[in-house]
C-alpha atoms as an extended CHARMM CRD file, in Angstrom:
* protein
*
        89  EXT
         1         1  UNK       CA             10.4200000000       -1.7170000000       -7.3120000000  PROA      1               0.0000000000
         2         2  UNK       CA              8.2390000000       -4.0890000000       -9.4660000000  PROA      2               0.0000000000
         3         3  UNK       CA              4.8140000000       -1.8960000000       -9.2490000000  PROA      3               0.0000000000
         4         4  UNK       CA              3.9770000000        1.5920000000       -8.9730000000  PROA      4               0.0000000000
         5         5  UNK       CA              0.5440000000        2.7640000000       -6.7990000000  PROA      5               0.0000000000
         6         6  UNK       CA             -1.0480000000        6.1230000000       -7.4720000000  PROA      6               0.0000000000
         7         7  UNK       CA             -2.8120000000        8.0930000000       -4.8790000000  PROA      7               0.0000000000
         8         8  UNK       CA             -5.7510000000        9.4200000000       -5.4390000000  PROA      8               0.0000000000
         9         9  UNK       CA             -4.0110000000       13.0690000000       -6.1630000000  PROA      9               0.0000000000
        10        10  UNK       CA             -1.6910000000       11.4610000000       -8.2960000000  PROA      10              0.0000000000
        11        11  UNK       CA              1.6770000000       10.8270000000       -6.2270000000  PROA      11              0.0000000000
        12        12  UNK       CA              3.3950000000        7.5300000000       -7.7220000000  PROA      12              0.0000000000
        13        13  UNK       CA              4.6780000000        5.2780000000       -4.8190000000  PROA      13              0.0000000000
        14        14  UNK       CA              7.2330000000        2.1670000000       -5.9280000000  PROA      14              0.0000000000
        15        15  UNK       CA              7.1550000000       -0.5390000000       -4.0910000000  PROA      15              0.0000000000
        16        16  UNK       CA              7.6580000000       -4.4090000000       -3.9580000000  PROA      16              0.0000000000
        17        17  UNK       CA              4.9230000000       -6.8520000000       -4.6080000000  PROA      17              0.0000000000
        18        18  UNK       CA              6.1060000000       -9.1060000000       -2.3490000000  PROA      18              0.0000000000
        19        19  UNK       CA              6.1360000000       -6.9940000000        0.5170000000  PROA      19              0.0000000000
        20        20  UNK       CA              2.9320000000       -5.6780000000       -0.0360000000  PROA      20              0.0000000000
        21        21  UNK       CA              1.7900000000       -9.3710000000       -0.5410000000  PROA      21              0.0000000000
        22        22  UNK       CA              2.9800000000      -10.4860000000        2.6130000000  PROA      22              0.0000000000
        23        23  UNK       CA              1.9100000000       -7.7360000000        4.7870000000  PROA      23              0.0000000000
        24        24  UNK       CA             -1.7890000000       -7.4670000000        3.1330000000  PROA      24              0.0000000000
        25        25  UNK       CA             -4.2430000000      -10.4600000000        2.1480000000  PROA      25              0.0000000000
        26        26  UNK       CA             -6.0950000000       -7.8400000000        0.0310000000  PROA      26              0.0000000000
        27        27  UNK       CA             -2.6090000000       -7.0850000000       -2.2850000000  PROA      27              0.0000000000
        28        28  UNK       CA             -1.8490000000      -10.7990000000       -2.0360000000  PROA      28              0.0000000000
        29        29  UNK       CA             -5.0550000000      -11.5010000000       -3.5210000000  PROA      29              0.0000000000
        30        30  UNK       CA             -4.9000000000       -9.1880000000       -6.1110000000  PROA      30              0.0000000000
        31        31  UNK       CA             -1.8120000000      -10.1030000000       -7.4310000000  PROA      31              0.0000000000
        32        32  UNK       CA             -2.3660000000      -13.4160000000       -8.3510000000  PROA      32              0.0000000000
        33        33  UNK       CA             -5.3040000000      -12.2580000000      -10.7010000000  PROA      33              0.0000000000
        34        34  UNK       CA             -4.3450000000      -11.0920000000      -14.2560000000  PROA      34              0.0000000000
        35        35  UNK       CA             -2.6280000000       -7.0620000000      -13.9430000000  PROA      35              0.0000000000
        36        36  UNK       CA             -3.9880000000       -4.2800000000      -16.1100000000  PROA      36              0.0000000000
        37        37  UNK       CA             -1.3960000000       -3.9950000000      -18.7210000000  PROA      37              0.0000000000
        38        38  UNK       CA             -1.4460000000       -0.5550000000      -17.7040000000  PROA      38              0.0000000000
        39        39  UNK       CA              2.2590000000        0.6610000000      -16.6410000000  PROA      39              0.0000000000
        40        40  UNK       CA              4.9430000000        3.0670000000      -17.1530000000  PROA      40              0.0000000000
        41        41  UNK       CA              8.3950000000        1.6080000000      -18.1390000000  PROA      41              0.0000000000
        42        42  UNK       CA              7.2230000000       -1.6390000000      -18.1260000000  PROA      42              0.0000000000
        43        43  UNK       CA              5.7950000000       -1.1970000000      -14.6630000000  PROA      43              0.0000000000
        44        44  UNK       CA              2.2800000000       -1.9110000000      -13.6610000000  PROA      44              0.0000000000
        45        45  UNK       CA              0.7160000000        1.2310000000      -12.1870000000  PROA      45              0.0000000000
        46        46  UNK       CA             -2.4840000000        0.6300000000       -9.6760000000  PROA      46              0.0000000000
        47        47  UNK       CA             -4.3940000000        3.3690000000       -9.1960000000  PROA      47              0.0000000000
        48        48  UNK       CA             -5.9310000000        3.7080000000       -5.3050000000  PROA      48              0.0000000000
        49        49  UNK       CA             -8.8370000000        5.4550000000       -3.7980000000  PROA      49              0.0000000000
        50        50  UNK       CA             -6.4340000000        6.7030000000       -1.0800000000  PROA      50              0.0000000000
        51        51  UNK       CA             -4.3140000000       10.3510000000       -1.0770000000  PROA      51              0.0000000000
        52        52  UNK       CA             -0.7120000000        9.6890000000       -0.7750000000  PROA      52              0.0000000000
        53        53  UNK       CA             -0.8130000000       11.2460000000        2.7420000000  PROA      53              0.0000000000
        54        54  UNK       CA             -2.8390000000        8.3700000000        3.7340000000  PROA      54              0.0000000000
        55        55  UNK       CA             -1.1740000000        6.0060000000        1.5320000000  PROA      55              0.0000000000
        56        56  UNK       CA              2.3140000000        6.9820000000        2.7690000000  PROA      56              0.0000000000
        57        57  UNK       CA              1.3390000000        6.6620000000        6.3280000000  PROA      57              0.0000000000
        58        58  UNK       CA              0.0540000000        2.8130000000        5.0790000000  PROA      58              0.0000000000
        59        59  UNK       CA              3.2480000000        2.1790000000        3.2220000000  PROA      59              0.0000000000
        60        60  UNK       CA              5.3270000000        3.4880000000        6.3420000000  PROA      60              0.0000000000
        61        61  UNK       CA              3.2860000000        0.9170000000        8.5320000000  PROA      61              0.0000000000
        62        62  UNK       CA              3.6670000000       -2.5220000000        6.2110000000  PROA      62              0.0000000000
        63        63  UNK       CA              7.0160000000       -1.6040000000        5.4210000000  PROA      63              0.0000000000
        64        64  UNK       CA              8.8600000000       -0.6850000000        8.0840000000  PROA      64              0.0000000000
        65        65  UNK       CA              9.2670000000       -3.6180000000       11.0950000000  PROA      65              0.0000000000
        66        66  UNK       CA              7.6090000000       -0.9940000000       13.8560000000  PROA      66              0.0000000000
        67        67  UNK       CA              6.8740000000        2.1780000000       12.7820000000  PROA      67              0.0000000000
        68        68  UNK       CA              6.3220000000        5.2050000000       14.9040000000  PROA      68              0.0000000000
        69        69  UNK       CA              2.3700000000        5.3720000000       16.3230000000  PROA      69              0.0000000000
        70        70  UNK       CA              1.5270000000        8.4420000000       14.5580000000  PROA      70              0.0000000000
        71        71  UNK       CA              2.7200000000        6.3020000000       11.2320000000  PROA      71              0.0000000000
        72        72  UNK       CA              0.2810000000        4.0410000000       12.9170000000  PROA      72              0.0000000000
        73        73  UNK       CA             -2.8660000000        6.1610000000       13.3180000000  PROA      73              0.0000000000
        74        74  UNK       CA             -2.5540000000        8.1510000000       10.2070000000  PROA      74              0.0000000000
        75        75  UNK       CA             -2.5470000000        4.8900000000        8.6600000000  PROA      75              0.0000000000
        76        76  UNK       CA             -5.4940000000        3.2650000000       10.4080000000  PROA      76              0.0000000000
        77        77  UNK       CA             -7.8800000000        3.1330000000        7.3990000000  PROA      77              0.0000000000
        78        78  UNK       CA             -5.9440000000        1.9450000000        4.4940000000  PROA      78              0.0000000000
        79        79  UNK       CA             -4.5210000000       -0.8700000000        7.1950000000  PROA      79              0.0000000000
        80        80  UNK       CA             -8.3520000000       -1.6940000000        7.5990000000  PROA      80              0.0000000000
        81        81  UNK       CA             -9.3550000000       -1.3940000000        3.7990000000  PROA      81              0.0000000000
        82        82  UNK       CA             -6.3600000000       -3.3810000000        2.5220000000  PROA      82              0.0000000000
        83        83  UNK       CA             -6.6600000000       -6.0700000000        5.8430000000  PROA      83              0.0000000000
        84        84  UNK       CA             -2.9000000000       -5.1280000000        6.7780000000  PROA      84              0.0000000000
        85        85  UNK       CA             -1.3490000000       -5.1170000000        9.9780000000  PROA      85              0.0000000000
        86        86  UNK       CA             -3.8140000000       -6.2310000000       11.8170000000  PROA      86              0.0000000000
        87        87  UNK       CA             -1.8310000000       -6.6920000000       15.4700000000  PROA      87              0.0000000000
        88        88  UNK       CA             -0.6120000000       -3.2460000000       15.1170000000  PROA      88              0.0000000000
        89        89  UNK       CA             -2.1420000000       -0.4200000000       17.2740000000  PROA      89              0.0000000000
C-alpha cells in the first residue's frame, strides 16, 4: 500500500492510490494536488470524516469487483461523498 486513511476513530486502512483513483473522481482529484507531508514510514496518512465501519464498508465496495449488497448499503454515503461507484446499488 502507498497511502494510509484514518477513520474518524482512528483505524488506519492501507490501500492503493491507484485504485482509489480509479474507482473515485473525488481521490483522483485529490491526488494530483500536493500531499500533506504528513505520514508514517514514509507513508502519507489522510485523515477522513468517516468511522472505519463506514469506511470499510466503502473500501469493500471500490475494491472488490461486486461486493455483497449489505457491503453496498453500509457503504452508501461515503460512495456518495467520495462520487464512487456510482452504477452500483
Amino acid at each position: 500500500a502507498d497511502t494510509i486513511l484514518r477513520s474518524s476513530d482512528g483505524i488506519d486502512f492501507h490501500v492503493w492510490r491507484v485504485i482509489l483513483s480509479s474507482a473515485s473522481p473525488f481521490f483522483k482529484d485529490m491526488f494530483s494536488l500536493p500531499q500533506d507531508t504528513s505520514s508514517e514510514a514514509g507513508t502519507p496518512v489522510i485523515p477522513v470524516a468517516e468511522n472505519s465501519q463506514l469506511l470499510d464498508a466503502f473500501l469493500l465496495t471500490i475494491l472488490v469487483s461486486r461486493c455483497h449488497p449489505e457491503a453496498v448499503r453500509r457503504s452508501r454515503p461515503a460512495r456518495r461523498r467520495y462520487r464512487a461507484c456510482d452504477d452500483e446499488v
